[in-house]
Short mmCIF file of C-alpha atoms in Angstrom, two decimals:
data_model
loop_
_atom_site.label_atom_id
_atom_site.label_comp_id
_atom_site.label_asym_id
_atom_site.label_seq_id
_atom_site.Cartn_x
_atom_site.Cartn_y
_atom_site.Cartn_z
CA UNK A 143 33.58 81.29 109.20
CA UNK A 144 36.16 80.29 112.04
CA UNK A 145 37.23 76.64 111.66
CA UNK A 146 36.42 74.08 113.93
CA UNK A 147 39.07 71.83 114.45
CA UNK A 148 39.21 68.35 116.66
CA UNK A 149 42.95 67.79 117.51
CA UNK A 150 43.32 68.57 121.42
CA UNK A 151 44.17 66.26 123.83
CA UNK A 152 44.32 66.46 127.32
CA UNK A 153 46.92 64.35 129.24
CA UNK A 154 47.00 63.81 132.59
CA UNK A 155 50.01 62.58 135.10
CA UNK A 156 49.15 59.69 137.11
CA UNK A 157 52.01 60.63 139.24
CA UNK A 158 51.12 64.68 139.46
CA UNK A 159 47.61 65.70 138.65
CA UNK A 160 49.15 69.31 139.14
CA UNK A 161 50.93 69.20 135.63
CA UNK A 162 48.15 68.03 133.30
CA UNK A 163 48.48 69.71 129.87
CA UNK A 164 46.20 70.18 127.35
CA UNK A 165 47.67 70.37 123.79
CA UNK A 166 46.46 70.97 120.04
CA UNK A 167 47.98 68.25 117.90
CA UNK A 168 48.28 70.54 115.37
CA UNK A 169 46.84 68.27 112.93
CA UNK A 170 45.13 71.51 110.92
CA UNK A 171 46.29 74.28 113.19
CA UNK A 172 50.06 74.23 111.24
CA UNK A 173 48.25 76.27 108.82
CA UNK A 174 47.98 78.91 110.66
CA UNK A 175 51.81 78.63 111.31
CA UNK A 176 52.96 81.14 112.57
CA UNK A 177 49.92 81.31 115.36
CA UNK A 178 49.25 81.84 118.88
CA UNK A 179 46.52 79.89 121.15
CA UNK A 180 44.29 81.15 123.69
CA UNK A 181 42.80 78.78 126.19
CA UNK A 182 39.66 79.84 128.60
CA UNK A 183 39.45 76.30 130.87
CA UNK A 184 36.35 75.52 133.04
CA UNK A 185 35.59 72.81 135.76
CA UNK A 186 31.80 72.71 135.10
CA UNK A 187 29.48 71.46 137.57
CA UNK A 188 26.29 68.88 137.35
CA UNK A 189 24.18 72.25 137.07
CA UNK A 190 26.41 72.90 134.00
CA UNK A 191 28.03 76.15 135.92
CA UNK A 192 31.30 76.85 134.72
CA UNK A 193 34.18 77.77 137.30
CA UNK A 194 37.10 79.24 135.49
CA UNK A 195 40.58 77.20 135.60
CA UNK A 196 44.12 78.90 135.65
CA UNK A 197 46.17 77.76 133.12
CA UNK A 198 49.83 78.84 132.27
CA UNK A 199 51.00 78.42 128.31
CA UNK A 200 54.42 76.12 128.64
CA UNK A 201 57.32 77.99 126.71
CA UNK A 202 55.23 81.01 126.77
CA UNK A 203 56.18 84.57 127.84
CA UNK A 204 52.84 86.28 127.40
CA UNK A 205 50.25 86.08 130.37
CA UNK A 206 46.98 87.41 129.98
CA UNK A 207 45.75 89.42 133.16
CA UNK A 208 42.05 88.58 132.01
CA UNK A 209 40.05 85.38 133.71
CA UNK A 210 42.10 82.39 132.41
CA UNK A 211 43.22 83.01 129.27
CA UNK A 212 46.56 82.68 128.21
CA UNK A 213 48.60 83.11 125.32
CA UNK A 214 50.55 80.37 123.87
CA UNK A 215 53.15 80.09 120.71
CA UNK A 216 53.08 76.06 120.53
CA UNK A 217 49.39 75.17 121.32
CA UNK A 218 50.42 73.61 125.15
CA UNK A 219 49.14 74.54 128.12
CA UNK A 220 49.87 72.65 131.28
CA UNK A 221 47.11 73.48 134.66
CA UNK A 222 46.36 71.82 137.56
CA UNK A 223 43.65 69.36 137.97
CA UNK A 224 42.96 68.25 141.90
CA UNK A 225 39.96 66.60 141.42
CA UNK A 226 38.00 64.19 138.49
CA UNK A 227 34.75 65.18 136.61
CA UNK A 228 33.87 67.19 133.86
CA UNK A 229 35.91 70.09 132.17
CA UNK A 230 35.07 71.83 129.51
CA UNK A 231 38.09 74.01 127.17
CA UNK A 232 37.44 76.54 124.84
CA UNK A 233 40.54 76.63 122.66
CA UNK A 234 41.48 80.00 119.75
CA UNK A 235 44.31 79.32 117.52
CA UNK A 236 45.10 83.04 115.88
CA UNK A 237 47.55 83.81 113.35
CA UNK A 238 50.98 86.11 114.32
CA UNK A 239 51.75 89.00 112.43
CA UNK A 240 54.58 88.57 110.59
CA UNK A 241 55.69 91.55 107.32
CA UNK A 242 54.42 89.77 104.86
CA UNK A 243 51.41 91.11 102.40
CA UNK A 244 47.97 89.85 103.10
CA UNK A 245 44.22 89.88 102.69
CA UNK A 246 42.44 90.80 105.94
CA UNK A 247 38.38 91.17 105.90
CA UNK A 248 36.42 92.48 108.72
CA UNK A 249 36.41 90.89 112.30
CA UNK A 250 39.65 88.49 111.20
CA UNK A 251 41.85 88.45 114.13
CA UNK A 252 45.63 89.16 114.48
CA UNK A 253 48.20 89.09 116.59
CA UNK A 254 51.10 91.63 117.50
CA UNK A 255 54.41 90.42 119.16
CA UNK A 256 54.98 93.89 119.06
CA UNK A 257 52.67 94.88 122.27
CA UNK A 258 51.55 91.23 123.07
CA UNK A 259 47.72 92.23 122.09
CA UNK A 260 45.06 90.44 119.79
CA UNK A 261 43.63 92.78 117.03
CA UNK A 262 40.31 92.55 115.27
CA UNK A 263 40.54 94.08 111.91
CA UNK A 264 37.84 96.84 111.57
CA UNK A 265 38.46 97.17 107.59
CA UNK A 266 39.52 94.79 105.24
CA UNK A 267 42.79 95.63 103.20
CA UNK A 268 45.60 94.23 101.27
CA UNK A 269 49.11 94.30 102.49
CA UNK A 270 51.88 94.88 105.44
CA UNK A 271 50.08 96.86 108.68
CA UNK A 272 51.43 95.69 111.78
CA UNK A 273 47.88 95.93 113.57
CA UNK A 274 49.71 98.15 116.87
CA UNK A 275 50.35 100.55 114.30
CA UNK A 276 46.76 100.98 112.42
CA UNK A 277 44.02 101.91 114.88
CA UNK A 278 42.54 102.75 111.76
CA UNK A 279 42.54 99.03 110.45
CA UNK A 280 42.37 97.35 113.91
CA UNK A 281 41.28 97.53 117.31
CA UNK A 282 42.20 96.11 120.35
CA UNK A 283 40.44 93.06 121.55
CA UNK A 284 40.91 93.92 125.44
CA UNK A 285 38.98 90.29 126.27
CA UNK A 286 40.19 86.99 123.96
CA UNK A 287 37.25 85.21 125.88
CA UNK A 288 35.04 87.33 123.96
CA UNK A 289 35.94 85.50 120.90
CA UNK A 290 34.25 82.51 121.35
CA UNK A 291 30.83 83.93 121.49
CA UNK A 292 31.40 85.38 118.56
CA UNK A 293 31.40 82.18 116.67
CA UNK A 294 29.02 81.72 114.44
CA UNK A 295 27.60 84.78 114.43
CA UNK A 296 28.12 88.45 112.42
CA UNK A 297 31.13 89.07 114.02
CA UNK A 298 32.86 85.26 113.39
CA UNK A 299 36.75 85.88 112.69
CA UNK A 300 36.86 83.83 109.44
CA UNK A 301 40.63 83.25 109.92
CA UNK A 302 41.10 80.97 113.63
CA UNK A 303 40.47 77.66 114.74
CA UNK A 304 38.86 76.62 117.61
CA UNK A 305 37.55 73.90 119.67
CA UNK A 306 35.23 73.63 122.06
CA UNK A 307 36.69 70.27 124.18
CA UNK A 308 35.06 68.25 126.89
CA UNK A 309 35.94 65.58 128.82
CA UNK A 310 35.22 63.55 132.06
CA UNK A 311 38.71 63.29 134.37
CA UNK A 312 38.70 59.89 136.03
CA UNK A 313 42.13 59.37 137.46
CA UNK A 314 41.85 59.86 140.79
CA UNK A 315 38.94 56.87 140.69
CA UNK A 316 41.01 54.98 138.68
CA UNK A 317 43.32 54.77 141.46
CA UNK A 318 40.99 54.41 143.94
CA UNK A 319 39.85 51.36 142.07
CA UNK A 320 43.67 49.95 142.45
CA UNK A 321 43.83 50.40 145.49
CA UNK A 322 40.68 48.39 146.23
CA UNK A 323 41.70 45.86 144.05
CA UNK A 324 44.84 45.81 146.19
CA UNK A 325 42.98 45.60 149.43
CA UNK A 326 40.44 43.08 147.81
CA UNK A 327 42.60 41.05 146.92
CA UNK A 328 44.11 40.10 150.58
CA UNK A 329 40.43 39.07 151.13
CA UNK A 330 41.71 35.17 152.12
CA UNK A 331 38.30 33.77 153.21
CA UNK A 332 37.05 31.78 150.08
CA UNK A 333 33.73 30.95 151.52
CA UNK A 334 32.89 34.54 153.10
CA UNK A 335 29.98 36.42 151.71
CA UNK A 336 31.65 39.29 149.94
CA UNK A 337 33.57 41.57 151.78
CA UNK A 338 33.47 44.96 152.30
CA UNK A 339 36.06 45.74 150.82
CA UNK A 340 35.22 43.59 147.76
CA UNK A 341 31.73 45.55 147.22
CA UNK A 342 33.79 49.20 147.26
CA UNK A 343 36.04 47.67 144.71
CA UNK A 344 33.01 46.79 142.77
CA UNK A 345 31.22 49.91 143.37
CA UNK A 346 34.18 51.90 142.42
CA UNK A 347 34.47 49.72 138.88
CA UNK A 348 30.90 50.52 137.93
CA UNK A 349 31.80 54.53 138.82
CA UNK A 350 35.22 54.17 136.83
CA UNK A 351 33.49 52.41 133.69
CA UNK A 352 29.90 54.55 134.22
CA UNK A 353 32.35 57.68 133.75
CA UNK A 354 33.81 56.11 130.65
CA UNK A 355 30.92 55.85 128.74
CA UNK A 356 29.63 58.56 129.90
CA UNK A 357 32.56 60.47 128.59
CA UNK A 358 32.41 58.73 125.45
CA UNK A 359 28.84 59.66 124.42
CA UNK A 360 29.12 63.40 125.53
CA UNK A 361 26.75 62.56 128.90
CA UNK A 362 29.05 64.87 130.64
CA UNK A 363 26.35 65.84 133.39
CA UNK A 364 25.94 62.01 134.34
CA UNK A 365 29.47 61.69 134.17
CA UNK A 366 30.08 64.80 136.76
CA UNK A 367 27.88 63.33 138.98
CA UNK A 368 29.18 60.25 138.82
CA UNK A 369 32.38 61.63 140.13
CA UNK A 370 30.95 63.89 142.65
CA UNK A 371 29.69 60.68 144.26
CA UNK A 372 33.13 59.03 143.63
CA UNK A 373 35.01 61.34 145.02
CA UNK A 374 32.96 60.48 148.67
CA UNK A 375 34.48 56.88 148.35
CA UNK A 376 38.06 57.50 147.66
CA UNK B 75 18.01 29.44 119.52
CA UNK B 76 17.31 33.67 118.58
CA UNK B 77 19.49 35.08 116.30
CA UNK B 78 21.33 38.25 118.45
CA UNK B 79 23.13 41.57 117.59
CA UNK B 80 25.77 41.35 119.40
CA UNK B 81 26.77 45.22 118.80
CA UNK B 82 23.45 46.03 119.67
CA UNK B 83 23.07 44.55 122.76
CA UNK B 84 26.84 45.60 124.13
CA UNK B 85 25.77 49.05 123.61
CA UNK B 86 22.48 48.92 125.23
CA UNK B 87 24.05 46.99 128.06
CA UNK B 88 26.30 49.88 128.52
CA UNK B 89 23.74 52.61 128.53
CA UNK B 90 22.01 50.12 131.30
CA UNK B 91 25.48 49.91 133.58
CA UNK B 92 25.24 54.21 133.07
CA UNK B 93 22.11 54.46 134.35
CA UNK B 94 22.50 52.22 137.14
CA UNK B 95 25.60 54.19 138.19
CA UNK B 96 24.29 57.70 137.72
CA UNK B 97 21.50 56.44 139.86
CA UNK B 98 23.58 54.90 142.96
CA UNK B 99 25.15 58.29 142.51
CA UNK B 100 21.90 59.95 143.47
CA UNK B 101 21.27 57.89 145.94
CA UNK B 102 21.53 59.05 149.17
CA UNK B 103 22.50 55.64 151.20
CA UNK B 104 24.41 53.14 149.34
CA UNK B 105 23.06 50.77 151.32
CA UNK B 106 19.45 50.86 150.02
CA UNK B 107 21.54 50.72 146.27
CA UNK B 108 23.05 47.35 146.97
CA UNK B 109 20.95 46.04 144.49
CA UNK B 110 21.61 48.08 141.61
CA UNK B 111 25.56 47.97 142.85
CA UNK B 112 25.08 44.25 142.01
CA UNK B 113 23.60 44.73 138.96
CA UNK B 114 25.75 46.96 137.39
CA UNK B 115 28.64 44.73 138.50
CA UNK B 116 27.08 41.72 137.30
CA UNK B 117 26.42 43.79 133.83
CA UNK B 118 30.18 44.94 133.89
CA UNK B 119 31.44 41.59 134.25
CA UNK B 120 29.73 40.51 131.44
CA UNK B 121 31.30 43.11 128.79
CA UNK B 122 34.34 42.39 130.44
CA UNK B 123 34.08 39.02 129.70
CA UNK B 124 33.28 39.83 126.25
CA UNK B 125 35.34 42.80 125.42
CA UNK B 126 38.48 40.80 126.94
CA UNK B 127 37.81 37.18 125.45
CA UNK B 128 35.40 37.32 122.29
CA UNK B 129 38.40 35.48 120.44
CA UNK B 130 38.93 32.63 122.34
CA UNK B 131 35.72 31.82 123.48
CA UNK B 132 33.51 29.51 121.64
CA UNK B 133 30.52 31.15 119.71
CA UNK B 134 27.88 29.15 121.48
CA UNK B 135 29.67 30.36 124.98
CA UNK B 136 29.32 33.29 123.72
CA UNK B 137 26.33 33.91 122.69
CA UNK B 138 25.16 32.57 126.27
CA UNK B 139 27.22 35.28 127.70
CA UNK B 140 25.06 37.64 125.65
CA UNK B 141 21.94 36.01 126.37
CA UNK B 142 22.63 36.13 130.07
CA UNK B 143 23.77 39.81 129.81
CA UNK B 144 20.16 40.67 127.77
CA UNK B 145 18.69 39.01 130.59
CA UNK B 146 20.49 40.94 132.88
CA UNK B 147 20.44 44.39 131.70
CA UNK B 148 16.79 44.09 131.19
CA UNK B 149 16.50 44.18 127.11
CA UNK B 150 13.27 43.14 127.55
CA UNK B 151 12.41 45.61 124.26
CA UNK B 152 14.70 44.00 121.96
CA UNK B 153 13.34 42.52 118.79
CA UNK B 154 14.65 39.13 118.44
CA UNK B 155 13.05 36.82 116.14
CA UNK B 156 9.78 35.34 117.41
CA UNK B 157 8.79 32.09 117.79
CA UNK B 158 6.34 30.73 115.26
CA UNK B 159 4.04 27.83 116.61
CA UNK B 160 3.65 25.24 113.23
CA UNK B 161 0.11 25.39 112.62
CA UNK B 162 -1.91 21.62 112.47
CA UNK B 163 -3.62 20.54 108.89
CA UNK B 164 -7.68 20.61 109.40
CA UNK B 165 -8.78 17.37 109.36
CA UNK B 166 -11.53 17.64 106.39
CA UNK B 167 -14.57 14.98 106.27
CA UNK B 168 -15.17 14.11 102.57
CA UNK B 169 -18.44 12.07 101.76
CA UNK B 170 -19.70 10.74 98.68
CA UNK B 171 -20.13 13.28 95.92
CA UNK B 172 -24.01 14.30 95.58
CA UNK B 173 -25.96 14.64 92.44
CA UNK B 174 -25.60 17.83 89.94
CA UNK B 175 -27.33 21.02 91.50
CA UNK B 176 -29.79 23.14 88.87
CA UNK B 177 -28.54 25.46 86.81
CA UNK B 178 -28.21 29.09 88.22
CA UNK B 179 -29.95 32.49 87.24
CA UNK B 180 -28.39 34.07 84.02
CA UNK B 181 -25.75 36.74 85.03
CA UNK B 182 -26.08 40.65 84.75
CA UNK B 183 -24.98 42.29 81.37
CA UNK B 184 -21.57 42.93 81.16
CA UNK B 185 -20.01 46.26 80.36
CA UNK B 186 -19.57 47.56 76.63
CA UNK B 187 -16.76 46.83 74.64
CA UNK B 188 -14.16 49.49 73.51
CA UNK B 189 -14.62 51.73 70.91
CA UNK B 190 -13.75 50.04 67.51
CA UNK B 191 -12.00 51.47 64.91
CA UNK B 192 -12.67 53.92 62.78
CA UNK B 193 -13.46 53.23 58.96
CA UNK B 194 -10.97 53.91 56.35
CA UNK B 195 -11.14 56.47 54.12
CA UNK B 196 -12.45 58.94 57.03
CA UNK B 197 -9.33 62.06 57.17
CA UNK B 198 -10.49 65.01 59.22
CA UNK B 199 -8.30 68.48 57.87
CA UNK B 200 -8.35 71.32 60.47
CA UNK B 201 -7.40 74.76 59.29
CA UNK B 202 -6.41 78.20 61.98
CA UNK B 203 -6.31 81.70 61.70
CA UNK B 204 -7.05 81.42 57.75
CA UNK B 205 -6.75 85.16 55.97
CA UNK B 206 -6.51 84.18 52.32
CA UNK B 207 -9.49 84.69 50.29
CA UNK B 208 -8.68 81.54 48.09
CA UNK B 209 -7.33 78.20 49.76
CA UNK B 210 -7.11 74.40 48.89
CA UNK B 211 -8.49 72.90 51.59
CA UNK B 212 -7.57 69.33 50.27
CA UNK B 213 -6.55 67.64 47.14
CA UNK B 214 -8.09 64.21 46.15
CA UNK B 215 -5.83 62.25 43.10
CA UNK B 216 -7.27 60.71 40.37
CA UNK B 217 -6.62 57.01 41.69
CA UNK B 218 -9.45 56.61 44.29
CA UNK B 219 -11.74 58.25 41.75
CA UNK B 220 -11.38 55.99 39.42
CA UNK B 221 -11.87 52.20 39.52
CA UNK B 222 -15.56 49.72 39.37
CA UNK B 223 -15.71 50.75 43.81
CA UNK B 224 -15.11 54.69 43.88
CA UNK B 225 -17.68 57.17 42.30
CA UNK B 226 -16.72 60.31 44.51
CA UNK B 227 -15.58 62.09 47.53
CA UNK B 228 -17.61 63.75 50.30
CA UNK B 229 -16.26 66.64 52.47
CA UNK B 230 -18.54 67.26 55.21
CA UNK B 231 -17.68 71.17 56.22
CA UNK B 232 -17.52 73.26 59.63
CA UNK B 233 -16.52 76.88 59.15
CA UNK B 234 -16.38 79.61 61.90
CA UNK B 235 -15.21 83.46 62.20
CA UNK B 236 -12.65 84.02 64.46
CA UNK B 237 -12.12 87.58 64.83
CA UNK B 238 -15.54 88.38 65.00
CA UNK B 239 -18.49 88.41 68.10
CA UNK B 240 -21.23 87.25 66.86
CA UNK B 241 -18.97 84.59 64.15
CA UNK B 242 -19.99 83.96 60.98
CA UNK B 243 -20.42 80.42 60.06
CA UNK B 244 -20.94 78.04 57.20
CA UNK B 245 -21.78 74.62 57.91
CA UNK B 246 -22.70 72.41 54.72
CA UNK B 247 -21.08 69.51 52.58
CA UNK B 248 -19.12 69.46 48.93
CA UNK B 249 -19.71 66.27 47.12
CA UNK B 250 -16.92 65.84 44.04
CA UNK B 251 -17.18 63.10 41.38
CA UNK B 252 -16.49 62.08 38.42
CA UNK B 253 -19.41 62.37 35.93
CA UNK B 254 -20.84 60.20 33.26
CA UNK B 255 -18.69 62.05 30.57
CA UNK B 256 -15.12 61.02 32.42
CA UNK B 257 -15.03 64.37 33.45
CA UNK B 258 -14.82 65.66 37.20
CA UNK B 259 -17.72 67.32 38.84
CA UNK B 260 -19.59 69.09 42.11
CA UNK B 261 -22.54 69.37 44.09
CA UNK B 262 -22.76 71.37 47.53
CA UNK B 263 -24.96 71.72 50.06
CA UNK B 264 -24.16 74.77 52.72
CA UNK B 265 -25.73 76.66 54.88
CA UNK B 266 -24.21 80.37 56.10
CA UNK B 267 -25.48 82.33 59.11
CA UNK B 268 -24.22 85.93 59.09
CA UNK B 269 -22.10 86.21 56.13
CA UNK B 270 -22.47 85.19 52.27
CA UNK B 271 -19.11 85.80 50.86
CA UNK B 272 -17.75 82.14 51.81
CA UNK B 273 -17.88 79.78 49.25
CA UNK B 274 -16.46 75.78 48.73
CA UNK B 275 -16.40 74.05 45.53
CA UNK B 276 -14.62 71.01 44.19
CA UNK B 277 -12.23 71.67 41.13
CA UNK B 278 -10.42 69.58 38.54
CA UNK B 279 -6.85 69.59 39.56
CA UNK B 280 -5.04 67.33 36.67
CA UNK B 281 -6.85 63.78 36.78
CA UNK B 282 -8.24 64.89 40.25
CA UNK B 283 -10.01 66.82 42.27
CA UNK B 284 -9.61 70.00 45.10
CA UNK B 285 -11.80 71.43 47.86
CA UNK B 286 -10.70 75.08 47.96
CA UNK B 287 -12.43 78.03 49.49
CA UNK B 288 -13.01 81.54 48.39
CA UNK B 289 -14.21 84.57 49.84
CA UNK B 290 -14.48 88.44 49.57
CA UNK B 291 -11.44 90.69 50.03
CA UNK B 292 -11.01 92.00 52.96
CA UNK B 293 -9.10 90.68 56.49
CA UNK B 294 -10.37 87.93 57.86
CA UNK B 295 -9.55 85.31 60.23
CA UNK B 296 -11.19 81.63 60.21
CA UNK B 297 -11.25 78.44 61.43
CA UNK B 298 -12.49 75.61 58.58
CA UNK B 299 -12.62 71.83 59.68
CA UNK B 300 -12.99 69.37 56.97
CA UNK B 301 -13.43 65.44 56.99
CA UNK B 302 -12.99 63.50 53.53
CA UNK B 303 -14.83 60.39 53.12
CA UNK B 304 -14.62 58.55 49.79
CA UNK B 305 -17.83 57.85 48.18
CA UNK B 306 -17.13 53.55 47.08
CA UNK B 307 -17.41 50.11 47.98
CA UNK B 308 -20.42 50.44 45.43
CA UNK B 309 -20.81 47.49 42.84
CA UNK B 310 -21.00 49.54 39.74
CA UNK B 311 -22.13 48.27 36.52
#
């Protein structure tokens, strides 16, 4: 069965929410070494309806026409995030071929440098077949986002990793919440019921730390709405 | 004062501030969710206040900065220890003791005692599947025989046909002893439904005496229970 693995990380630029990248922290994924990763990237809505994300592999050459996905040699992926709430990441890690002898059983996945495509092997063997070159051993896997459904069931590739990764982006409402602070804080009248400006801090403090937790304990529905009714403050 | 989990009620306090802000987000007038906007930031400063400065605050501070933040988040569910009133001694009149009462009816019979235990000298023998046409059943040795208490042996006799529908049976007793002449000696007593080839007998064997069995030839197969009982405890003179 595939391996599920729990090292990405998604970082985010308080300066540039453009250049936010999502990496594996290889912490199990070196196994694989030499490997490629595929990313599929959703925002995902309250109704849990997931809008596909474009994401570009840094330092990689091979673009996938298809949806999202992308092909990357180092695990990093860097896409653009305009707005906070939930995202979800569905994240292959495949192994290159490289001319070296190995064990392949049915549905493992491979892939060529040769023609930039990801093979499923169709019948296990020992040995050195550059997958481009056996249609009798492989076939072409024309959609990578395929793969992920395939988890878990009688066509799991035994040989990837993969993680399914959520999260709850809060950043723009974290600087909303500065910047109340920052207008709060000129507030000068010590005996004035609390200002408006006071209560949007506040209410933007309970939405910043109500996303937290909700991110925390994998509410990401709450947490989406949450930042849907953020997002009307800032 | 209640003893308090203090993990327990920072994570329950959080789950309260979540609610509370998933429902102002729902809300369609912030206005009308003033309330709960007040709440939640009364809640949040609370585990701030504890998050930030659980080290340097003083534990009885502190635990009024939980109490206030149960109170606030509306733990109303969670089991503290209860209060337990003391309960007042009875006060208990005591007068001058009265005169002896009369005696009571005589109580039911009680149940019987267990089984005691059986006598010496009682050995059952069982015997299976039994094809020989000549057996020693048992072997008695000259010593309980002899002596002013011991006159004989008894071997009360249950014999059954296995391997046949209706069985043969012999059902009887073999009494050995030893005679007025020194010399050992029988007498039996048995009874045989469908068969008269079975026989028992006591024997001399050396100073002693055996219980053997004989039949015709033929095959067989029987089941013969035994039990020995030594004829004594007679005052012989």
């Amino acid at each position: 069965m595939a391996t599920e693995i729990n090292s990405l990380s998604l970082a985010i630029s308080n300066t540039d929410l453009s250049s936010s990248t999502l990496t594996d922290n290889n912490s199990t994924t070196n196994q694989l070494d030499p490997y490629v990763a595929y990313v599929d990237a959703f925002k995902v809505s309250y109704q849990s309806t997931e809008s596909p994300l474009i994401t570009t592999p840094v330092g990689s050459i091979y673009p996938d026409p298809f949806s999202s996905l992308t092909a990357s040699t180092d695990g990093t992926f860097s896409l653009s995030i305009t707005s906070d709430g939930w995202y979800k990441f569905k994240y292959i890690a495949v192994p290159v071929f490289v001319a070296v002898t190995e064990t392949y059983a049915v549905n493992d996945l491979l892939y060529d440098s040769a023609d930039d495509n990801l093979y499923r092997c169709i019948q296990g063997f020992t040995g050195i077949n550059s997958p481009n070159t056996r249609p009798d051993l492989f076939a072409v896997v024309t959609d990578p986002s395929t793969v992920f459904d395939d988890i878990g069931t009688a066509s799991d590739p035994a040989n990837i990793h993969y993680q399914e990764f959520d999260t709850i982006v809060r950043v723009n409402t974290n600087k909303a919440v500065g910047n109340a602070a920052t207008t709060a804080a000129l507030e000068q009248c010590g005996d004035c019921t609390r200002s408006e400006d006071v209560e949007l801090y506040e209410l933007l403090t309970v939405m910043l730390d109500g996303m937290a937790i909700a991110d925390g304990r994998g509410l990401y529905v709450n947490g989406e709405k949450i930042a849907r009714r953020a997002e009307r403050l800032i | 004062m209640a003893i308090l989990n203090y993990e327990s009620i920072r994570y329950q306090s959080e789950t309260k501030l979540l609610e509370l802000a998933v429902e102002i987000s729902e809300s369609s007038s912030l206005k009308k969710a003033r309330l709960k906007i007040y709440k939640a930031s009364k809640i949040r400063y609370f585990l701030k206040a504890i998050n930030s400065a659980s080290e340097v605050i003083e534990s009885t501070k502190l635990n009024s900065i939980y109490q206030c933040l149960q109170h606030t988040a509306e733990i109303t569910s969670f089991p503290t220890v209860p209060e337990i009133g003391v309960t007042t001694v009875p006060a208990i009149l005591i007068g001058l003791q009265g005169a002896d009462g009369a005696d009571g009816a005589d109580g039911a019979q009680g149940v019987p005692g267990p089984t005691g235990p059986s006598g010496t000298g009682s050995v059952t023998l069982t015997y299976t599947n039994i094809n020989s046409t000549s057996l020693v059943l048992d072997t008695v040795t000259n010593d309980p025989l002899e002596g002013t208490n011991s006159i004989g042996v008894r071997w009360d006799i249950f014999a059954q046909r296995q391997d046949a529908s209706p069985s043969p049976m012999v059902v009887g007793y073999v009494i050995g002893f030893r005679n007025n002449a020194g010399s050992v000696d029988y007498f039996s007593n048995v009874s045989t439904i469908l068969t008269s080839s079975v026989a028992f007998q006591a024997v001399a064997s050396g100073d002693g005496l055996d219980l053997i069995t004989t039949r015709d030839t033929g095959t067989q197969f029987w089941q013969i229970h035994v039990k020995r009982y030594m004829i004594s405890d007679f005052a012989l003179v």
